[in-house]
Amino acid sequence: MSLQIREERVAIYPGSFDPVTLGHIDIIERAAKQFDRLVVAVLNNLSKNPLFSVEERADLLRQVTSHLPNVEIDSFRDLLANYVRQKNAHVIVRGIRTVTDFEYELQIATINSKLNSDAETIFMMTNPKYSYLSSSVVKEIGHFDGDLTDFVTPEVERAIRLKFSESGGGALK
Ligand code: ADP
């Protein structure tokens, strides 16, 4: 009998996660079922002006995914195509909410496949419950001290409240 060693199937779910929402968590839970390992990678994007630092975003992601043993949290500032190669992954997961998301994602996926032909982007449809939900909307509601129960987990809500109270309500960029 021959022993077959199957390569571990690793997928990367990249994003800003500023902060992680219930929409992201839904994608993470569903994607984690499809792969041996899912790396959720916080993009250290110099051109954006984030509310939370990369470390804070990664820390919140760690807290909200602690029930998922095959999910790992990381961050990167390299080109995604290079980062995927470095992680020995072959799949990039992205979530799609709207046609606008799709147009943008199609462009990025095409570029990534040119830069790394081993990387396949797969799109996961949003759960319709979260199709309206984005980190920006969450920050806007948090800024005005609105109820965030339906959008983020309690630990993320606490972190948002703390952030806005520290900045006297002026942290929204
Ligand atoms: P980025 O700045 O890369 O768009 P985001 O943190 O906004 O990062 O999103 C990361 C990924 O999660 C993207 O693929 C985005 O389309 C997806 N996403 C964001 N919000 C939702 C949601 N409510 N439902 C499904 N996917 C989502």
mmCIF file of C-alpha atoms and ligand atoms in Angstrom:
data_model
loop_
_atom_site.group_PDB
_atom_site.id
_atom_site.type_symbol
_atom_site.label_atom_id
_atom_site.label_comp_id
_atom_site.label_asym_id
_atom_site.label_seq_id
_atom_site.Cartn_x
_atom_site.Cartn_y
_atom_site.Cartn_z
ATOM 1 C CA MET A 1 0.000 0.000 0.000
ATOM 2 C CA SER A 2 1.481 3.340 -0.969
ATOM 3 C CA LEU A 3 1.385 6.177 1.491
ATOM 4 C CA GLN A 4 0.161 9.357 -0.165
ATOM 5 C CA ILE A 5 1.109 12.619 1.449
ATOM 6 C CA ARG A 6 -1.337 15.282 0.408
ATOM 7 C CA GLU A 7 -0.142 18.868 0.397
ATOM 8 C CA GLU A 8 -1.813 20.995 3.053
ATOM 9 C CA ARG A 9 -4.444 23.254 1.469
ATOM 10 C CA VAL A 10 -3.770 26.769 2.702
ATOM 11 C CA ALA A 11 -5.887 29.800 1.816
ATOM 12 C CA ILE A 12 -5.266 33.467 2.545
ATOM 13 C CA TYR A 13 -8.102 35.859 3.380
ATOM 14 C CA PRO A 14 -6.564 39.344 3.067
ATOM 15 C CA GLY A 15 -8.179 42.620 4.011
ATOM 16 C CA SER A 16 -8.016 45.781 6.058
ATOM 17 C CA PHE A 17 -10.359 44.489 8.797
ATOM 18 C CA ASP A 18 -10.574 47.982 10.313
ATOM 19 C CA PRO A 19 -12.311 46.573 12.330
ATOM 20 C CA VAL A 20 -13.513 43.002 11.745
ATOM 21 C CA THR A 21 -17.316 42.820 11.303
ATOM 22 C CA LEU A 22 -19.852 39.987 11.495
ATOM 23 C CA GLY A 23 -19.693 39.916 7.666
ATOM 24 C CA HIS A 24 -15.960 39.113 7.778
ATOM 25 C CA ILE A 25 -16.489 36.499 10.513
ATOM 26 C CA ASP A 26 -19.149 34.791 8.422
ATOM 27 C CA ILE A 27 -16.714 34.522 5.486
ATOM 28 C CA ILE A 28 -13.920 33.297 7.810
ATOM 29 C CA GLU A 29 -16.110 30.560 9.330
ATOM 30 C CA ARG A 30 -17.296 29.364 5.933
ATOM 31 C CA ALA A 31 -13.841 29.515 4.307
ATOM 32 C CA ALA A 32 -12.217 27.707 7.253
ATOM 33 C CA LYS A 33 -14.423 24.688 6.483
ATOM 34 C CA GLN A 34 -13.084 24.500 2.937
ATOM 35 C CA PHE A 35 -9.337 24.474 3.682
ATOM 36 C CA ASP A 36 -6.891 22.771 6.027
ATOM 37 C CA ARG A 37 -5.645 26.152 7.146
ATOM 38 C CA LEU A 38 -6.946 29.686 6.632
ATOM 39 C CA VAL A 39 -4.610 32.618 7.183
ATOM 40 C CA VAL A 40 -6.487 35.866 7.791
ATOM 41 C CA ALA A 41 -3.962 38.507 6.812
ATOM 42 C CA VAL A 42 -4.256 42.142 7.830
ATOM 43 C CA LEU A 43 -3.021 44.400 5.102
ATOM 44 C CA ASN A 44 -0.650 47.054 6.350
ATOM 45 C CA ASN A 45 -1.826 49.519 3.752
ATOM 46 C CA LEU A 46 0.133 52.731 3.763
ATOM 47 C CA SER A 47 -2.343 54.633 1.622
ATOM 48 C CA LYS A 48 -5.299 54.152 3.996
ATOM 49 C CA ASN A 49 -5.757 56.037 7.221
ATOM 50 C CA PRO A 50 -6.993 53.353 9.610
ATOM 51 C CA LEU A 51 -8.879 53.714 12.907
ATOM 52 C CA PHE A 52 -7.087 50.723 14.466
ATOM 53 C CA SER A 53 -3.398 49.888 14.175
ATOM 54 C CA VAL A 54 -2.429 46.655 12.413
ATOM 55 C CA GLU A 55 -1.654 45.082 15.830
ATOM 56 C CA GLU A 56 -5.048 46.110 17.237
ATOM 57 C CA ARG A 57 -6.849 44.766 14.169
ATOM 58 C CA ALA A 58 -4.940 41.473 14.347
ATOM 59 C CA ASP A 59 -5.632 41.220 18.065
ATOM 60 C CA LEU A 60 -9.380 41.690 17.553
ATOM 61 C CA LEU A 61 -9.319 39.101 14.771
ATOM 62 C CA ARG A 62 -7.571 36.669 17.134
ATOM 63 C CA GLN A 63 -10.251 37.182 19.760
ATOM 64 C CA VAL A 64 -13.190 36.678 17.390
ATOM 65 C CA THR A 65 -11.712 33.578 15.708
ATOM 66 C CA SER A 66 -10.487 31.811 18.864
ATOM 67 C CA HIS A 67 -13.169 29.111 18.314
ATOM 68 C CA LEU A 68 -11.651 28.174 14.922
ATOM 69 C CA PRO A 69 -8.553 25.985 15.370
ATOM 70 C CA ASN A 70 -7.436 26.069 11.724
ATOM 71 C CA VAL A 71 -7.540 29.869 11.450
ATOM 72 C CA GLU A 72 -4.352 31.853 11.906
ATOM 73 C CA ILE A 73 -3.997 35.634 12.034
ATOM 74 C CA ASP A 74 -1.088 37.401 10.394
ATOM 75 C CA SER A 75 -0.251 40.749 8.790
ATOM 76 C CA PHE A 76 1.699 41.737 5.707
ATOM 77 C CA ARG A 77 2.900 44.788 3.815
ATOM 78 C CA ASP A 78 4.278 43.050 0.741
ATOM 79 C CA LEU A 79 2.431 42.583 -2.544
ATOM 80 C CA LEU A 80 -0.344 40.058 -1.923
ATOM 81 C CA ALA A 81 0.917 37.812 -4.742
ATOM 82 C CA ASN A 82 4.347 37.572 -3.052
ATOM 83 C CA TYR A 83 2.888 37.096 0.402
ATOM 84 C CA VAL A 84 0.740 34.195 -0.847
ATOM 85 C CA ARG A 85 3.811 32.504 -2.317
ATOM 86 C CA GLN A 86 5.770 33.053 0.875
ATOM 87 C CA LYS A 87 2.976 31.397 2.894
ATOM 88 C CA ASN A 88 2.991 28.435 0.511
ATOM 89 C CA ALA A 89 -0.683 29.073 -0.220
ATOM 90 C CA HIS A 90 -2.494 28.701 -3.528
ATOM 91 C CA VAL A 91 -5.835 30.277 -2.788
ATOM 92 C CA ILE A 92 -6.916 33.852 -2.038
ATOM 93 C CA VAL A 93 -10.389 34.242 -0.536
ATOM 94 C CA ARG A 94 -12.388 37.431 -1.065
ATOM 95 C CA GLY A 95 -15.953 38.262 -0.105
ATOM 96 C CA ILE A 96 -18.413 39.753 -2.569
ATOM 97 C CA ARG A 97 -21.342 41.898 -1.482
ATOM 98 C CA THR A 98 -22.327 43.850 -4.560
ATOM 99 C CA VAL A 99 -21.701 44.196 -8.286
ATOM 100 C CA THR A 100 -19.370 47.076 -7.435
ATOM 101 C CA ASP A 101 -17.333 44.725 -5.200
ATOM 102 C CA PHE A 102 -17.227 42.237 -8.064
ATOM 103 C CA GLU A 103 -15.874 44.701 -10.635
ATOM 104 C CA TYR A 104 -13.112 45.815 -8.309
ATOM 105 C CA GLU A 105 -12.281 42.288 -7.149
ATOM 106 C CA LEU A 106 -12.150 40.964 -10.707
ATOM 107 C CA GLN A 107 -9.493 43.530 -11.572
ATOM 108 C CA ILE A 108 -7.396 42.710 -8.485
ATOM 109 C CA ALA A 109 -7.778 38.948 -9.004
ATOM 110 C CA THR A 110 -6.641 39.244 -12.613
ATOM 111 C CA ILE A 111 -3.573 41.238 -11.604
ATOM 112 C CA ASN A 112 -2.760 38.771 -8.825
ATOM 113 C CA SER A 113 -2.993 35.815 -11.190
ATOM 114 C CA LYS A 114 -0.544 37.558 -13.536
ATOM 115 C CA LEU A 115 1.875 38.203 -10.667
ATOM 116 C CA ASN A 116 1.496 34.720 -9.207
ATOM 117 C CA SER A 117 0.015 32.171 -11.594
ATOM 118 C CA ASP A 118 -0.142 29.614 -8.764
ATOM 119 C CA ALA A 119 -2.623 31.734 -6.828
ATOM 120 C CA GLU A 120 -6.313 31.180 -7.476
ATOM 121 C CA THR A 121 -8.768 33.785 -6.167
ATOM 122 C CA ILE A 122 -12.060 32.398 -4.997
ATOM 123 C CA PHE A 123 -15.040 34.620 -4.259
ATOM 124 C CA MET A 124 -17.494 33.867 -1.537
ATOM 125 C CA MET A 125 -20.918 35.470 -1.676
ATOM 126 C CA THR A 126 -21.868 37.447 1.379
ATOM 127 C CA ASN A 127 -24.556 36.079 3.618
ATOM 128 C CA PRO A 128 -27.485 38.354 2.580
ATOM 129 C CA LYS A 129 -27.816 39.297 6.266
ATOM 130 C CA TYR A 130 -24.530 41.196 5.945
ATOM 131 C CA SER A 131 -24.665 42.473 2.374
ATOM 132 C CA TYR A 132 -24.986 46.087 3.587
ATOM 133 C CA LEU A 133 -22.246 45.753 6.195
ATOM 134 C CA SER A 134 -18.774 47.273 5.926
ATOM 135 C CA SER A 135 -16.073 48.413 8.342
ATOM 136 C CA SER A 136 -16.705 52.019 7.239
ATOM 137 C CA VAL A 137 -20.400 51.822 8.169
ATOM 138 C CA VAL A 138 -19.437 50.336 11.548
ATOM 139 C CA LYS A 139 -16.971 53.202 12.184
ATOM 140 C CA GLU A 140 -19.575 55.778 11.201
ATOM 141 C CA ILE A 141 -22.125 54.297 13.652
ATOM 142 C CA GLY A 142 -19.450 54.014 16.368
ATOM 143 C CA HIS A 143 -18.463 57.624 15.859
ATOM 144 C CA PHE A 144 -22.022 58.711 16.672
ATOM 145 C CA ASP A 145 -22.283 56.242 19.541
ATOM 146 C CA GLY A 146 -24.982 54.171 17.782
ATOM 147 C CA ASP A 147 -25.929 50.578 18.586
ATOM 148 C CA LEU A 148 -23.456 48.141 17.020
ATOM 149 C CA THR A 149 -24.950 44.868 18.315
ATOM 150 C CA ASP A 150 -26.031 43.595 14.890
ATOM 151 C CA PHE A 151 -22.748 44.454 13.179
ATOM 152 C CA VAL A 152 -19.782 43.404 15.333
ATOM 153 C CA THR A 153 -19.017 41.123 18.313
ATOM 154 C CA PRO A 154 -19.133 42.571 21.871
ATOM 155 C CA GLU A 155 -15.300 42.727 22.140
ATOM 156 C CA VAL A 156 -15.072 44.686 18.880
ATOM 157 C CA GLU A 157 -17.870 46.999 20.020
ATOM 158 C CA ARG A 158 -15.949 47.649 23.261
ATOM 159 C CA ALA A 159 -12.762 48.395 21.324
ATOM 160 C CA ILE A 160 -14.625 50.860 19.081
ATOM 161 C CA ARG A 161 -16.218 52.629 22.070
ATOM 162 C CA LEU A 162 -12.824 52.866 23.759
ATOM 163 C CA LYS A 163 -11.171 54.213 20.620
ATOM 164 C CA PHE A 164 -13.775 56.951 20.163
ATOM 165 C CA SER A 165 -13.828 57.875 23.851
ATOM 166 C CA GLU A 166 -10.001 58.148 23.878
ATOM 167 C CA SER A 167 -10.100 60.478 20.908
ATOM 168 C CA GLY A 168 -13.065 62.489 22.213
ATOM 169 C CA GLY A 169 -15.140 61.301 19.237
ATOM 170 C CA GLY A 170 -12.701 62.646 16.738
ATOM 171 C CA ALA A 171 -10.989 59.429 15.657
ATOM 172 C CA LEU A 172 -13.010 58.882 12.489
ATOM 173 C CA LYS A 173 -10.885 59.490 9.443
HETATM 174 P P1 ADP B 1 -10.329 45.682 1.849
HETATM 175 O O1 ADP B 1 -9.816 47.005 2.319
HETATM 176 O O2 ADP B 1 -9.293 44.762 1.318
HETATM 177 O O3 ADP B 1 -11.567 45.746 0.979
HETATM 178 P P2 ADP B 1 -12.027 44.834 3.981
HETATM 179 O O4 ADP B 1 -11.603 44.588 5.384
HETATM 180 O O5 ADP B 1 -12.989 45.948 3.750
HETATM 181 O O6 ADP B 1 -10.701 44.964 3.199
HETATM 182 O O7 ADP B 1 -12.640 43.505 3.377
HETATM 183 C C1 ADP B 1 -11.921 42.311 3.287
HETATM 184 C C2 ADP B 1 -12.699 41.328 2.449
HETATM 185 O O8 ADP B 1 -13.924 41.018 3.086
HETATM 186 C C3 ADP B 1 -13.074 41.830 1.062
HETATM 187 O O9 ADP B 1 -13.041 40.722 0.182
HETATM 188 C C4 ADP B 1 -14.487 42.321 1.231
HETATM 189 O O10 ADP B 1 -15.219 42.285 0.023
HETATM 190 C C5 ADP B 1 -15.004 41.287 2.213
HETATM 191 N N1 ADP B 1 -16.131 41.775 3.004
HETATM 192 C C6 ADP B 1 -16.203 42.925 3.702
HETATM 193 N N2 ADP B 1 -17.407 43.047 4.303
HETATM 194 C C7 ADP B 1 -18.107 41.932 3.968
HETATM 195 C C8 ADP B 1 -19.451 41.467 4.232
HETATM 196 N N3 ADP B 1 -20.299 42.186 4.960
HETATM 197 N N4 ADP B 1 -19.834 40.272 3.701
HETATM 198 C C9 ADP B 1 -18.953 39.570 2.946
HETATM 199 N N5 ADP B 1 -17.698 39.953 2.635
HETATM 200 C C10 ADP B 1 -17.288 41.110 3.139
#
